[in-house]
């Protein structure tokens, strides 16, 4: 069984990787801009995994087909350490273009809440460590509430 998994490449956690990538990509889309730095961050993240060409192609193919619901379902099953690591990656993605936008911050805090992490702690971290403008976040929350009503 172990040898079969090695041959088929199932030893790489495709679901976890595609979940990380999908949620990082969703952060990238929140501010309506997609910078070259953000694209490079994704490429560097994939490179840091040290996957062979077969695994990389398979991950990219799965990325085309994963839904947000499926990514969130998988993210909920991650360990607390993996969830926190995912939030870290999302924060890095949001900051890569210079600042965390209010919509990005609102999205990340929502994901933290879905993952049963302390969303207030994540917001405080964005305010203190990532120079999030609290007014920008409040505006994003208000915009969301206005659309909801």
C-alpha positions as a printed Julia matrix, in Angstrom:
149×3 Matrix{Float64}:
   0.0    0.0     0.0
   2.77   2.47    0.91
   4.62   1.74   -2.33
   1.41   2.32   -4.34
   0.94   5.68   -2.63
   4.53   6.58   -3.46
   4.06   5.64   -7.13
   0.81   7.56   -7.5
   2.07  10.58   -5.59
  -0.62  10.3    -2.93
   1.95  11.03   -0.26
   1.57  14.73   -1.1
  -1.4   16.27    0.69
  -3.14  17.6    -2.42
  -6.28  18.67   -0.57
  -4.36  20.7     1.98
  -2.19  22.37   -0.66
  -5.1   23.18   -2.98
  -7.07  24.49    0.01
  -4.2   26.81    1.0
  -3.78  27.98   -2.58
  -7.49  28.51   -3.18
  -7.98  30.56   -0.02
  -4.82  32.57   -0.7
  -6.14  33.25   -4.21
  -9.48  34.39   -2.75
  -7.62  36.88   -0.53
  -5.81  38.12   -3.61
  -9.18  38.8    -5.29
 -10.72  40.76   -2.4
  -9.23  44.15   -3.23
 -10.06  43.85   -6.93
  -6.39  43.99   -7.89
  -4.02  41.21   -8.79
  -0.41  42.34   -8.57
   2.68  40.65   -9.94
   3.95  40.41   -6.33
   0.85  38.4    -5.4
   1.36  36.07   -8.36
   5.02  35.67   -7.39
   4.01  34.88   -3.81
   1.81  32.02   -5.05
   4.61  30.74   -7.31
   7.13  30.95   -4.46
   4.77  29.14   -2.12
   4.41  26.31   -4.64
   8.2   26.22   -5.14
   8.76  26.07   -1.38
   6.84  22.79   -1.28
   9.61  21.12   -3.31
   7.13  19.19   -5.43
   8.26  17.38   -8.52
   6.83  18.37  -11.91
   4.16  15.63  -11.76
   2.86  16.8    -8.37
   2.95  20.47   -9.36
   0.9   19.81  -12.5
  -1.56  17.69  -10.52
  -1.96  20.42   -7.88
  -2.53  23.05  -10.57
  -5.15  20.85  -12.26
  -6.95  20.36   -8.94
  -6.8   24.11   -8.33
  -8.92  24.62  -11.44
 -11.65  22.39  -10.03
 -11.79  23.09   -6.29
 -14.78  25.09   -5.07
 -14.73  27.55   -2.19
 -17.1   25.29   -0.26
 -14.78  22.31   -0.73
 -11.75  24.39    0.32
 -13.53  25.56    3.48
 -14.68  22.02    4.27
 -11.09  20.81    4.04
  -9.78  23.81    6.01
 -12.15  23.03    8.88
 -10.5   19.59    9.18
  -6.98  20.98    9.51
  -5.16  20.88   12.83
  -5.08  24.12   14.82
  -1.44  24.59   13.82
  -2.32  24.15   10.13
  -5.26  26.55   10.46
  -3.0   29.17   12.0
  -0.43  28.56    9.29
  -3.16  29.06    6.68
  -4.18  32.37    8.29
  -0.49  33.4     8.29
  -0.26  32.68    4.56
  -3.46  34.62    3.92
  -2.11  37.58    5.92
   1.15  37.5     3.98
  -0.8   37.4     0.72
  -2.93  40.37    1.78
   0.12  42.43    2.79
   2.27  41.57   -0.24
   0.97  44.52   -2.28
   1.86  47.03    0.42
  -1.09  47.09    2.81
  -3.96  44.96    4.0
  -7.15  46.26    2.43
 -10.31  46.39    4.6
 -12.03  43.82    2.37
  -9.06  41.47    2.68
  -9.06  41.9     6.45
 -12.8   41.29    6.69
 -12.46  38.16    4.53
  -9.54  36.79    6.57
 -11.32  37.43    9.87
 -14.39  35.65    8.47
 -12.27  32.64    7.51
 -10.72  32.63   11.0
 -14.21  32.58   12.48
 -15.31  29.73   10.18
 -12.21  27.79   11.26
 -13.17  28.34   14.91
 -10.08  30.47   15.54
 -10.17  33.65   17.6
 -11.21  36.17   14.91
 -10.73  39.12   17.29
  -7.15  38.02   17.87
  -6.6   37.83   14.1
  -8.05  41.34   13.65
  -5.89  42.71   16.47
  -2.88  41.1    14.84
  -3.72  42.8    11.53
  -4.12  46.13   13.31
  -0.91  45.85   15.34
   1.46  43.86   13.13
   0.19  44.59    9.63
  -0.86  48.27    9.99
  -4.46  47.63    9.02
  -6.47  50.85    8.98
  -9.38  50.2    11.34
 -11.6   52.63    9.4
 -10.9   50.67    6.23
 -12.04  47.48    7.99
 -15.13  49.18    9.4
 -16.03  50.44    5.92
 -15.72  46.89    4.52
 -17.97  45.56    7.3
 -20.52  48.34    6.64
 -20.45  47.65    2.9
 -21.07  43.95    3.59
 -23.96  44.74    5.94
 -25.49  47.16    3.44
 -25.42  44.48    0.71
 -26.85  41.9     3.09
 -29.8   44.1     4.0
